[in-house]
Amino acid sequence: MHRRDLLRFLGLTALAGAAGCGGQPASARPSALSRQTSPGAGFVPDVEFSLTAAPDEVALLAGEPTRVWRFTGRLIAGPAGTLQTLPGSYLGPVIRLRRGQRVRVRFANQLAEDSIVHWHGLDVPESADGHPRLAIGPGREYVYDFEVTNRAGTYWYHPHPHMRTGAQVYQGLAGLLLVSDDDEDALGLPSGEAELLCVLQDRRFDARNQLVYQGGGMMEMMNGWLGDRALVSGEPQPTREVDAGWHRVRLLNGSNARIYKLAWSRDLPMTIIGGDGGLLERPVYRRALTLAPGQRADLLLDLTGLAAGTEVHLESQAFAEADASAGGMMGMGGGRMMGGGRGRMMGMTSEMSSVPNGAPLRLMTLRTRARAGRAFVVPDRLPSFDPSWSSRPEASIRHAPLTFQRMQWTLAGRTFAMNEVAQDETVAAGSTHVWEFVNQPGGMGMGMGMDMEAAHPIHMHGRQFRVLDRTGGRTTNTLSAGIVDDGWRDTVLVLPGETVRVQVTFTRHPGLYLYHCHILEHEDMGMMRNFRVT
Ligand code: C2O
Ligand code: CU
Ligand code: CU
């Protein structure tokens, strides 16, 4: 990695200049697509709002307020209820859109560094996708124009600037984006108070309640940055009062690097009706559900008949750390550097989280009121599954190994460069392909005591894909049983040793899009590539 990039990743951009590393690297030259700073001509929006990223303070823990970065929204035109502010949370407003709506968002950057917003899961034109080369500087505005063509589902938004995504999301910049449509309405799913929105994140706080983030440590590059306490929609381990009836629980794993193995207490089943790209064909039942960073799940939960005051917990069950990440650096097991849980790089020392991936966590408590909730019957089939499911792929299968090489995670042996696209990353608009993600230790470190393994949640921008199959991997991996691959997906977890094949019909919008690991420290360190839709 270039020194300048490394400094930037560490948040030391000023230093990058001072250290005499000036001059734009060739890869950072602005591309032909110009930044959209004023509204597009001829686009008449149904909904228009502003979204501003700025520093703020929130009372999260007893004592001093926590300094965060936060999105705030203001509706300019369109249905009331489009923006729902979460009181007491650092998260951005819940954006509620409808399929078919034409949307204009005026993003204002009031941070002291570059940023850009990406609508994770939405199929939008290149100019609206939030590619890092479109990032705007402090004090600037970016105008997004797009039409909501996605199915009803649980999507989200977060910044996507070069090498600073992890840091900015961690500081609080993220929010849910919920799309509804007529097909979903027809199901009459629990709504209003019976719809629980849960963004799962983990954070570390110092003694003065301030967020601790050091994404640049060697440990963090390898395993990602983990917090030591769980927050749900910005609240540390909240308790919510609920009716004794049916609920719809919409989950987003908005953590930088933590994988959850989610289960309800009292042995209640996980009834999964939706994933990244909306409702599944039919409900899927699990004792525990594996949810990796970037992924969403839509659940139904039946609390009918529970006595008032009954508590039901959402928990992340214990799993072996090695199921999510394992590997040795120069013979030090578990990927740990320097022993004693300290990693050191560039003179920075970072402490390992005291709550490693796989440690059991209580995320949230639901406590029933003395009030019967609504009744609901889970249908055997969920309506309107997209018929393009069965379209035929092009003959060739693209093979993309996920490996650790030259001290970096790579995608097919390559790392991110701003405008670079390889031949095998070029696809025709609307064409259907099979991409195969192969998670094998290898590369330069192979056989030299530097084999690294980690679970990688691989995300593709643009269209939702279908998971064709998943092979290999360790039969003993306790995360496997909780993986749900059904339905439309935009982020798929590839466990150590596994090969996962996905079938994707690329967006009809030409341009440069991204695919990457959604462990944000892996992404920021270059485990990301462009693909070009021609
Ligand atoms: Cu949620 Cu490219 O990201
Ligand atoms: Cu995305
Ligand atoms: Cu990764």
XYZ file of C-alpha atoms and ligand atoms in Angstrom:
539
model
C 0.000 0.000 0.000
C 1.165 3.499 -0.770
C 2.362 5.432 2.230
C -0.071 8.212 1.430
C -2.946 5.751 1.444
C -1.835 4.261 4.692
C -1.660 7.658 6.356
C -5.069 8.494 4.990
C -6.445 5.258 6.353
C -5.076 6.182 9.744
C -6.886 9.507 9.470
C -3.659 11.406 9.117
C -4.312 13.066 5.778
C -2.726 16.302 6.902
C 0.435 14.376 7.648
C 0.371 12.805 4.215
C 0.954 16.240 2.745
C 3.420 17.301 5.382
C 5.457 14.182 4.893
C 6.070 15.168 1.312
C 3.810 12.547 -0.215
C 1.968 15.144 -2.305
C 0.712 14.672 -5.824
C -2.440 12.804 -6.711
C -1.726 9.156 -7.323
C -2.800 8.236 -10.832
C -5.610 6.110 -9.475
C -7.209 9.064 -7.677
C -7.615 11.259 -10.753
C -11.232 12.285 -11.151
C -12.991 10.127 -13.705
C -15.184 11.277 -16.559
C -18.323 11.248 -14.416
C -18.616 14.688 -12.915
C -19.894 15.232 -9.430
C -23.548 16.055 -9.330
C -23.731 19.217 -7.305
C -26.928 20.616 -8.757
C -30.229 18.891 -9.525
C -30.498 16.981 -12.763
C -32.548 18.701 -15.455
C -35.861 17.064 -16.248
C -36.002 14.960 -13.094
C -39.166 15.724 -11.161
C -38.936 14.195 -7.696
C -41.885 12.814 -5.708
C -39.824 13.064 -2.545
C -37.068 15.488 -1.717
C -35.095 15.828 1.478
C -31.777 17.017 2.756
C -29.382 14.788 4.649
C -26.596 16.484 6.553
C -23.573 14.775 8.101
C -22.201 16.781 11.010
C -20.630 16.368 14.441
C -23.113 16.135 17.310
C -23.416 14.927 20.886
C -25.738 12.239 22.211
C -26.381 11.053 25.763
C -25.743 7.322 25.345
C -24.317 6.338 28.729
C -24.688 7.767 32.218
C -22.425 10.789 32.586
C -20.882 12.800 29.802
C -22.532 12.867 26.389
C -20.749 11.062 23.571
C -19.395 13.026 20.628
C -20.633 11.404 17.441
C -21.048 12.166 13.761
C -24.616 12.033 12.714
C -26.959 12.334 9.753
C -29.936 14.621 10.208
C -32.695 14.855 7.660
C -35.186 17.521 6.667
C -38.115 16.815 4.399
C -38.428 19.359 1.584
C -41.263 17.746 -0.391
C -43.176 14.490 -0.304
C -45.197 12.387 2.140
C -44.969 13.247 5.840
C -43.424 10.230 7.553
C -40.690 9.861 4.928
C -38.097 10.678 7.592
C -38.395 9.206 11.064
C -35.950 10.502 13.652
C -34.852 8.042 16.333
C -34.758 9.977 19.598
C -31.704 9.390 21.765
C -29.846 7.621 18.967
C -26.820 8.692 16.953
C -28.243 6.983 13.870
C -29.560 8.941 10.929
C -33.303 9.161 10.291
C -35.157 6.064 9.137
C -35.936 6.845 5.486
C -39.250 5.332 4.353
C -39.660 5.157 0.604
C -42.086 3.494 -1.734
C -41.263 1.492 -4.798
C -41.696 3.677 -7.865
C -40.972 6.960 -6.083
C -38.583 9.407 -7.645
C -36.263 10.659 -4.961
C -33.957 13.638 -4.662
C -31.546 13.804 -1.718
C -29.407 16.836 -0.996
C -26.455 15.523 0.947
C -24.540 18.223 2.822
C -21.109 17.423 4.198
C -20.480 19.345 7.398
C -17.638 17.127 8.547
C -14.012 18.216 8.479
C -13.190 15.533 5.890
C -14.480 14.161 2.577
C -17.580 12.029 2.500
C -20.252 10.605 0.210
C -23.400 8.566 0.903
C -24.143 5.117 -0.504
C -27.639 3.546 -0.535
C -26.755 -0.034 0.316
C -28.881 -2.509 -1.612
C -30.540 -0.051 -3.978
C -30.176 -0.301 -7.740
C -29.441 3.296 -8.710
C -27.595 5.133 -11.510
C -23.845 5.452 -11.193
C -24.072 9.116 -10.187
C -26.277 8.169 -7.212
C -24.312 5.168 -5.936
C -21.842 6.984 -3.680
C -18.618 5.741 -5.256
C -15.608 7.100 -3.309
C -14.364 9.064 -6.320
C -17.537 11.165 -5.979
C -16.759 12.172 -2.387
C -17.262 15.835 -1.621
C -15.212 18.040 0.652
C -16.270 19.881 3.822
C -19.028 22.411 3.265
C -20.119 20.920 -0.070
C -23.404 19.476 -1.268
C -24.097 16.468 -3.489
C -27.479 15.978 -5.128
C -28.762 12.435 -5.658
C -31.574 11.734 -8.091
C -32.881 8.200 -8.385
C -36.029 6.158 -8.744
C -36.805 3.418 -6.246
C -36.992 0.257 -8.333
C -36.184 -2.189 -5.541
C -38.759 -4.468 -3.973
C -40.059 -3.692 -0.516
C -37.315 -4.484 1.946
C -34.839 -3.384 4.581
C -32.011 -1.386 3.031
C -29.619 1.100 4.603
C -27.318 4.013 3.927
C -23.835 4.890 5.070
C -20.797 6.885 3.931
C -18.375 5.406 1.392
C -15.300 7.677 1.198
C -11.916 6.245 0.273
C -10.360 4.463 3.281
C -12.611 6.264 5.791
C -15.820 4.229 5.593
C -15.055 2.279 8.771
C -14.186 5.370 10.769
C -17.213 7.351 9.600
C -19.738 4.577 10.143
C -18.243 3.916 13.569
C -18.632 7.587 14.532
C -22.361 7.148 13.912
C -23.026 7.776 10.229
C -25.585 5.163 9.178
C -29.317 4.733 8.943
C -32.093 2.433 7.773
C -33.827 2.883 4.433
C -37.113 0.984 4.277
C -38.879 0.433 0.986
C -42.525 -0.584 0.917
C -44.762 -1.611 -1.981
C -48.257 -2.914 -2.723
C -47.209 -6.575 -2.558
C -45.886 -6.146 0.938
C -48.937 -4.122 2.007
C -51.173 -6.991 0.890
C -49.580 -9.264 3.512
C -50.727 -7.063 6.391
C -47.529 -7.588 8.354
C -47.382 -6.231 11.923
C -46.682 -2.506 11.692
C -46.659 0.666 13.741
C -45.658 -0.142 17.315
C -45.497 -3.825 16.368
C -42.646 -3.173 13.939
C -39.309 -3.139 15.752
C -36.335 -1.594 13.968
C -33.039 -2.937 15.260
C -29.655 -1.794 13.992
C -27.050 -4.018 15.644
C -23.700 -2.375 16.327
C -20.855 -2.704 18.779
C -18.783 0.145 20.127
C -15.955 0.810 22.561
C -16.101 3.813 24.900
C -13.331 5.356 26.961
C -13.686 6.372 30.610
C -15.232 9.667 29.521
C -17.879 8.023 27.316
C -16.100 8.851 24.066
C -15.917 6.411 21.162
C -12.637 4.580 20.732
C -11.605 3.645 17.198
C -8.208 2.679 15.879
C -8.876 1.027 12.574
C -5.234 1.241 11.582
C -3.756 -1.324 13.946
C -2.366 -4.488 12.415
C -4.901 -6.565 14.340
C -7.748 -4.450 13.061
C -6.587 -4.750 9.485
C -6.736 -8.479 9.868
C -9.835 -9.038 11.969
C -11.662 -5.719 11.834
C -12.451 -3.368 14.704
C -14.627 -4.857 17.424
C -16.402 -2.996 20.198
C -16.950 -4.361 23.663
C -20.585 -3.468 24.105
C -23.656 -3.974 22.000
C -25.967 -1.191 20.912
C -29.328 -1.565 19.242
C -30.334 1.413 17.100
C -27.866 3.511 19.038
C -28.984 2.493 22.527
C -26.793 0.310 24.739
C -28.709 -2.919 25.409
C -32.178 -1.344 25.390
C -35.356 -2.708 26.915
C -38.529 -2.146 24.913
C -42.074 -2.506 26.169
C -44.132 -4.530 23.708
C -47.633 -5.965 23.432
C -48.181 -9.671 23.941
C -48.799 -10.335 20.258
C -47.093 -10.623 16.904
C -44.197 -8.424 15.918
C -42.176 -7.739 12.835
C -38.505 -7.357 13.747
C -36.257 -5.770 11.143
C -32.573 -6.321 11.743
C -29.501 -4.731 10.236
C -25.996 -5.732 11.186
C -24.481 -2.266 10.994
C -21.329 -3.257 12.865
C -17.909 -2.689 11.346
C -16.700 -6.251 11.850
C -18.794 -8.241 14.308
C -20.760 -11.303 13.233
C -23.840 -12.187 15.292
C -25.406 -15.580 15.890
C -28.845 -14.318 16.816
C -31.398 -16.139 18.900
C -34.364 -15.351 21.111
C -34.374 -16.487 24.717
C -37.178 -18.787 25.942
C -36.410 -21.004 22.945
C -38.564 -18.906 20.641
C -37.838 -19.722 16.998
C -36.269 -17.271 14.578
C -39.003 -16.953 11.922
C -37.265 -15.350 8.974
C -39.446 -13.845 6.253
C -37.019 -11.471 4.568
C -33.368 -10.845 3.800
C -31.292 -8.158 2.118
C -33.555 -7.789 -0.896
C -37.013 -8.115 0.637
C -39.356 -10.990 1.399
C -38.283 -14.590 0.838
C -40.324 -17.083 -1.162
C -41.461 -18.678 2.053
C -40.636 -18.341 5.764
C -37.468 -20.028 6.996
C -37.044 -21.217 10.583
C -33.796 -21.299 12.534
C -32.801 -21.731 16.154
C -30.101 -19.137 15.564
C -29.497 -16.815 12.632
C -26.022 -15.809 11.454
C -25.954 -12.124 10.479
C -22.724 -10.656 9.101
C -21.853 -6.970 8.696
C -24.001 -5.333 6.009
C -26.705 -8.035 6.059
C -30.365 -7.576 6.976
C -33.106 -9.894 8.169
C -36.844 -9.493 8.533
C -38.376 -11.629 11.296
C -41.768 -12.407 12.737
C -41.981 -12.924 16.476
C -44.977 -14.314 18.327
C -45.331 -13.148 21.920
C -49.026 -14.006 22.123
C -50.197 -15.189 25.527
C -47.090 -14.164 27.463
C -47.909 -12.792 30.926
C -47.323 -9.095 31.487
C -43.720 -8.392 32.469
C -42.289 -11.409 30.661
C -38.837 -10.690 29.260
C -37.566 -12.018 25.960
C -33.950 -11.319 25.058
C -32.326 -11.009 21.684
C -28.956 -12.620 22.132
C -25.887 -13.387 20.148
C -24.898 -16.912 21.045
C -21.342 -18.000 21.640
C -19.370 -19.395 18.736
C -15.705 -20.235 18.336
C -13.685 -17.185 17.312
C -11.997 -19.427 14.767
C -15.350 -19.892 12.997
C -15.211 -16.240 11.971
C -11.497 -15.663 11.813
C -8.451 -17.722 12.344
C -4.953 -17.731 11.150
C -1.424 -17.309 12.217
C 0.991 -14.520 11.664
C 4.452 -15.856 12.084
C 3.220 -18.604 14.283
C 1.110 -16.496 16.621
C -2.244 -18.219 16.755
C -5.603 -16.570 16.355
C -4.147 -13.750 14.333
C -2.980 -12.043 17.498
C 0.063 -9.861 17.224
C 2.695 -9.078 19.768
C 1.087 -11.313 22.357
C -1.023 -10.055 25.217
C -3.621 -8.713 22.845
C -1.715 -5.673 21.643
C -1.043 -4.765 18.056
C 1.455 -2.136 17.109
C 1.935 -0.365 13.858
C 3.172 3.037 12.816
C 3.770 3.797 16.454
C 0.109 3.278 17.329
C -0.854 0.776 19.926
C -4.284 -0.733 19.997
C -5.986 -2.862 22.568
C -7.871 -5.966 21.505
C -11.569 -5.908 22.277
C -12.293 -7.732 25.501
C -15.307 -9.165 23.676
C -13.938 -11.100 20.684
C -16.049 -12.242 17.742
C -18.047 -15.189 19.064
C -18.372 -13.980 22.651
C -21.986 -14.267 23.846
C -23.808 -10.925 24.005
C -27.197 -9.754 25.126
C -28.416 -7.237 22.570
C -31.912 -6.225 23.611
C -34.774 -7.097 25.944
C -38.461 -7.097 25.036
C -40.790 -6.841 28.045
C -44.460 -7.579 27.542
C -47.138 -5.142 28.625
C -50.482 -6.160 30.060
C -52.015 -5.729 26.650
C -52.781 -8.314 24.040
C -51.110 -7.531 20.746
C -52.342 -8.230 17.317
C -52.953 -11.658 15.911
C -51.269 -12.848 12.747
C -50.965 -16.062 10.781
C -47.639 -16.721 9.066
C -48.427 -17.564 5.430
C -46.820 -20.645 3.889
C -45.777 -18.634 0.890
C -44.902 -14.977 0.756
C -46.280 -13.204 -2.325
C -44.591 -11.721 -5.353
C -41.291 -13.431 -5.537
C -39.427 -11.856 -8.440
C -39.707 -14.030 -11.580
C -36.265 -13.034 -12.902
C -34.978 -15.581 -10.386
C -34.612 -18.276 -13.006
C -32.976 -16.301 -15.816
C -30.035 -18.062 -17.426
C -26.463 -17.005 -16.712
C -23.753 -16.440 -19.308
C -21.710 -19.564 -19.796
C -18.531 -18.551 -17.993
C -18.080 -18.575 -14.254
C -15.856 -15.934 -12.711
C -13.534 -17.300 -10.062
C -12.554 -14.810 -7.344
C -10.310 -16.065 -4.535
C -10.358 -14.108 -1.264
C -6.791 -14.194 0.011
C -4.364 -12.421 2.288
C -1.305 -11.353 0.303
C 1.492 -8.879 0.916
C -0.081 -7.991 4.268
C -3.436 -7.147 2.699
C -6.739 -8.822 2.007
C -7.355 -9.119 -1.708
C -10.173 -9.873 -4.151
C -8.923 -12.128 -6.936
C -5.394 -11.107 -5.973
C -6.087 -7.393 -6.421
C -6.729 -4.448 -4.137
C -8.733 -1.287 -4.684
C -7.598 1.434 -7.047
C -9.999 4.319 -7.595
C -10.700 3.962 -11.313
C -9.232 0.564 -12.077
C -11.287 -2.236 -13.601
C -9.946 -5.535 -14.892
C -11.233 -7.380 -17.926
C -12.989 -9.961 -15.773
C -14.693 -7.130 -13.870
C -16.380 -5.726 -16.974
C -19.962 -6.816 -17.661
C -22.747 -5.809 -20.017
C -25.733 -3.942 -18.590
C -28.483 -6.353 -17.630
C -26.383 -9.470 -18.286
C -26.475 -12.428 -15.917
C -23.276 -13.949 -14.515
C -22.106 -16.440 -11.960
C -19.361 -15.158 -9.680
C -17.645 -17.631 -7.411
C -16.030 -16.393 -4.191
C -13.396 -18.813 -2.941
C -12.206 -18.328 0.617
C -8.919 -20.191 0.764
C -5.757 -19.322 2.610
C -3.037 -18.751 0.097
C -1.094 -16.170 -1.760
C 2.331 -15.039 -0.697
C 1.947 -16.037 2.917
C 1.077 -19.605 2.024
C 3.361 -22.075 3.693
C 5.467 -19.312 5.218
C 3.737 -19.236 8.555
C 1.587 -16.316 7.409
C -1.612 -18.051 6.379
C -4.563 -15.912 7.274
C -8.172 -16.933 7.266
C -11.276 -14.923 7.953
C -14.961 -15.000 7.171
C -15.680 -12.309 4.576
C -19.159 -10.851 3.981
C -18.917 -10.021 0.271
C -21.194 -7.241 -0.942
C -22.015 -6.193 -4.504
C -23.458 -2.811 -5.380
C -26.352 -2.504 -7.791
C -28.641 -5.488 -8.158
C -29.524 -8.112 -5.608
C -28.155 -11.583 -6.357
C -29.107 -15.156 -5.728
C -26.853 -17.547 -3.802
C -26.573 -20.696 -5.931
C -24.546 -22.874 -3.588
C -22.049 -22.994 -0.805
C -19.443 -25.754 -0.638
C -16.333 -26.635 1.352
C -15.611 -25.107 4.713
C -15.289 -26.829 8.049
C -18.154 -29.101 8.993
C -17.530 -28.035 12.583
C -18.132 -24.338 11.892
C -20.973 -23.402 14.238
C -21.936 -20.367 12.159
C -22.913 -22.532 9.163
C -26.243 -23.743 10.516
C -27.414 -20.175 11.058
C -26.738 -18.963 7.540
C -29.816 -18.209 5.450
C -29.034 -17.871 1.741
C -32.643 -17.859 0.549
C -34.149 -14.939 -1.300
C -32.442 -11.931 -2.793
C -29.125 -10.952 -1.260
C -26.567 -8.218 -1.670
C -24.113 -9.411 0.977
C -23.075 -13.032 1.389
C -20.921 -14.429 4.162
C -18.121 -16.671 2.896
C -16.755 -18.703 5.797
C -13.138 -19.898 5.977
C -12.574 -22.664 3.432
C -15.880 -22.092 1.655
C -16.707 -21.466 -1.986
C -19.929 -19.544 -2.555
C -21.406 -19.100 -6.020
C -23.801 -16.253 -6.674
C -25.852 -15.502 -9.754
C -26.302 -11.842 -10.466
C -28.098 -9.938 -13.187
C -26.201 -6.680 -13.304
C -27.869 -3.294 -13.179
C -29.121 -1.730 -16.395
C -27.386 1.510 -15.441
C -23.947 1.692 -17.053
C -21.006 2.863 -14.989
C -18.531 2.059 -12.284
C -19.811 0.139 -9.253
C -18.165 -1.594 -6.317
C -17.943 -4.989 -4.764
C -16.103 -5.514 -1.511
C -15.836 -7.159 1.844
C -18.225 -5.496 4.302
C -15.853 -5.864 7.219
C -15.225 -2.154 6.998
C -11.558 -2.342 7.954
C -11.009 -4.938 5.221
C -12.829 -2.682 2.758
C -10.852 0.400 3.785
C -7.606 -1.528 3.506
C -8.367 -2.374 -0.103
C -10.489 -5.554 -0.099
C -12.677 -3.785 -2.634
C -12.762 -3.548 -6.418
C -14.687 -1.761 -9.118
C -16.745 -3.502 -11.721
C -17.802 -1.691 -14.850
C -21.226 -2.078 -16.393
C -20.987 -1.311 -20.101
Cu -22.720 -1.068 2.456
Cu -20.197 -0.543 -0.642
O -21.419 -0.778 0.951
Cu -23.723 -1.257 -1.094
Cu -13.081 -9.390 4.729
